[in-house]
Short mmCIF file of C-alpha atoms in Angstrom, two decimals:
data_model
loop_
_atom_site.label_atom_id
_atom_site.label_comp_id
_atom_site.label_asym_id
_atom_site.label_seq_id
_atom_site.Cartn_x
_atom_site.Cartn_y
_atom_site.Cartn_z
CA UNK Y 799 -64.57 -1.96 -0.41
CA UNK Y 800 -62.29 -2.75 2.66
CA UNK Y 801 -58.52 -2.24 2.17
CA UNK Y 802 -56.73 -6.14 3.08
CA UNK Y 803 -54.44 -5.22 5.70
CA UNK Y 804 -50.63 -4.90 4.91
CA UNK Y 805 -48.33 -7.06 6.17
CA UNK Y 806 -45.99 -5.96 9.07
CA UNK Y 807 -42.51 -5.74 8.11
CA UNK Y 808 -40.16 -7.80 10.08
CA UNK Y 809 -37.75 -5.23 11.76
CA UNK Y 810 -36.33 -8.23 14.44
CA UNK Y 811 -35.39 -9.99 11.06
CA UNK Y 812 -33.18 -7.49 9.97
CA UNK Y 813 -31.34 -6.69 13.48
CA UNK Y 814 -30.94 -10.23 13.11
CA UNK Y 815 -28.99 -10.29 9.89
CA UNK Y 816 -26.90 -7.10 10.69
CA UNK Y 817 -25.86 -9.01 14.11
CA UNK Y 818 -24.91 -11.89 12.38
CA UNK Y 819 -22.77 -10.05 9.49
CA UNK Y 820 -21.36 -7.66 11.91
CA UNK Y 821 -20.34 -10.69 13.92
CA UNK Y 822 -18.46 -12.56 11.21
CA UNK Y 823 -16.65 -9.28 10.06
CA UNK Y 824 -15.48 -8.87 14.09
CA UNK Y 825 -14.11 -12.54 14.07
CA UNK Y 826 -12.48 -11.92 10.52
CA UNK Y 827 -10.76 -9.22 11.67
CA UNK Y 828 -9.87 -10.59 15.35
CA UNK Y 829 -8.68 -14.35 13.02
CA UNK Y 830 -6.63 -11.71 11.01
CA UNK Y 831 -4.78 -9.79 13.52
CA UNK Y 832 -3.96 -12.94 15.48
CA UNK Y 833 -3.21 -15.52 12.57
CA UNK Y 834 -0.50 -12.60 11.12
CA UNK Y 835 2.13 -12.67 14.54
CA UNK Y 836 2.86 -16.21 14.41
CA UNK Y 837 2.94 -16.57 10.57
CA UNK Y 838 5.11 -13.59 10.54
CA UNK Y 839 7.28 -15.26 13.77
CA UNK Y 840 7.49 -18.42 11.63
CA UNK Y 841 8.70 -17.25 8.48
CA UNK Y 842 11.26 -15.28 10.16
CA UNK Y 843 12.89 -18.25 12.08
CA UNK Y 844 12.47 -20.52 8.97
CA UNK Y 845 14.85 -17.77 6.93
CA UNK Y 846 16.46 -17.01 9.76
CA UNK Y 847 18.43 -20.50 9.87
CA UNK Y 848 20.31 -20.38 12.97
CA UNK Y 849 19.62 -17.37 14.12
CA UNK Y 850 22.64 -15.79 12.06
CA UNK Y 851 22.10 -13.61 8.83
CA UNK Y 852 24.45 -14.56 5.89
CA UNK Y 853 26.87 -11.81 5.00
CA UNK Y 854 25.80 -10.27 1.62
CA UNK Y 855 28.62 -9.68 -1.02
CA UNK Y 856 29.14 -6.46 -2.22
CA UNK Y 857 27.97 -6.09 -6.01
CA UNK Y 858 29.38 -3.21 -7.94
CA UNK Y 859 27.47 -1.62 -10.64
CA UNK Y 860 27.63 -1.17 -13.72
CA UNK Y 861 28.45 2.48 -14.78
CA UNK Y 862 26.33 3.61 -18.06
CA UNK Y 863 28.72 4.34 -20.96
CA UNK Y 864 26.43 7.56 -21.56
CA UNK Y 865 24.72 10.24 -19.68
CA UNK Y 866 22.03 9.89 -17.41
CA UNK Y 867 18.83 11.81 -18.05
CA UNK Y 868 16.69 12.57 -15.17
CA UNK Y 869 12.97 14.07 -15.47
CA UNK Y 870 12.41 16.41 -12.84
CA UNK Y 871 8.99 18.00 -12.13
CA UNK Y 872 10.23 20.05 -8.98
CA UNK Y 873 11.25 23.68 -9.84
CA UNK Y 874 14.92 24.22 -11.52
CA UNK Y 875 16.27 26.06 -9.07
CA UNK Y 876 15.49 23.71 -5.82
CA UNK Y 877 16.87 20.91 -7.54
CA UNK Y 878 19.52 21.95 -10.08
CA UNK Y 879 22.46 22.57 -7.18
CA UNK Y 880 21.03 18.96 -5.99
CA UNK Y 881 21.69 17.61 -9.45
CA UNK Y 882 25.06 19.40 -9.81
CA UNK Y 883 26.54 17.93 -6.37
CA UNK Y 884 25.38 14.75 -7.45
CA UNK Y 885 27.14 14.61 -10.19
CA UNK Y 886 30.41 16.07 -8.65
CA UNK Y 887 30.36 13.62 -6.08
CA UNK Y 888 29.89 10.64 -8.44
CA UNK Y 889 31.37 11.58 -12.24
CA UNK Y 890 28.09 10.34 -13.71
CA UNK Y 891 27.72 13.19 -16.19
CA UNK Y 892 23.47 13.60 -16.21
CA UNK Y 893 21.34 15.54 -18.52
CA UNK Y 894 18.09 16.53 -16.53
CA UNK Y 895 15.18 17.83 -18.25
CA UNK Y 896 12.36 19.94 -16.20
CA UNK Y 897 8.70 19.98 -17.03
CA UNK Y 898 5.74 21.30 -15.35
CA UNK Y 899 4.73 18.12 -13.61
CA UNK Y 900 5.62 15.83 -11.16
#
């Protein structure tokens, strides 16, 4: 019995179908980094107004009528003299609590 001859696979199809997706994902990427400058230019002179930034107000905060707990996973002693100043330099009394993890 003779053995039908098998069918030659089609290499030139495939090349052709890599070319083809490799050439949409360049011009994706090329319509990306060009379309992003002058959307990016745009919405800065449409929030821009005329060319002048409003002046923001100063908000003050709100101070917290108890102490502020902090959870620190850095070592005690690196951050404890941190925590200390911090809380000289501000009044904010703070409870911080240390674990293994950050």
């Amino acid at each position: 019995m003779q053995r039908s001859p098998q069918r030659p696979r089609r290499p030139a199809r495939r090349r052709w179908v890599w070319v083809v997706g490799l050439a949409l994902l360049l011009g994706a990427a090329v319509w990306l980094a060009l379309g992003r400058p002058r959307r990016t230019a745009e919405l800065l002179a449409a929030t821009a107004g005329a060319g002048v930034a409003a002046p923001v107000e100063p908000v003050e905060a709100e101070v917290p009528d108890g102490p502020l707990t902090i959870y620190c996973g850095r070592p005690e002693p690196l951050m404890a003299p941190l925590f200390d100043r911090f809380g000289a330099d501000t009044g904010v009394s703070l409870v911080v609590r240390y674990a293994d993890t950050w």
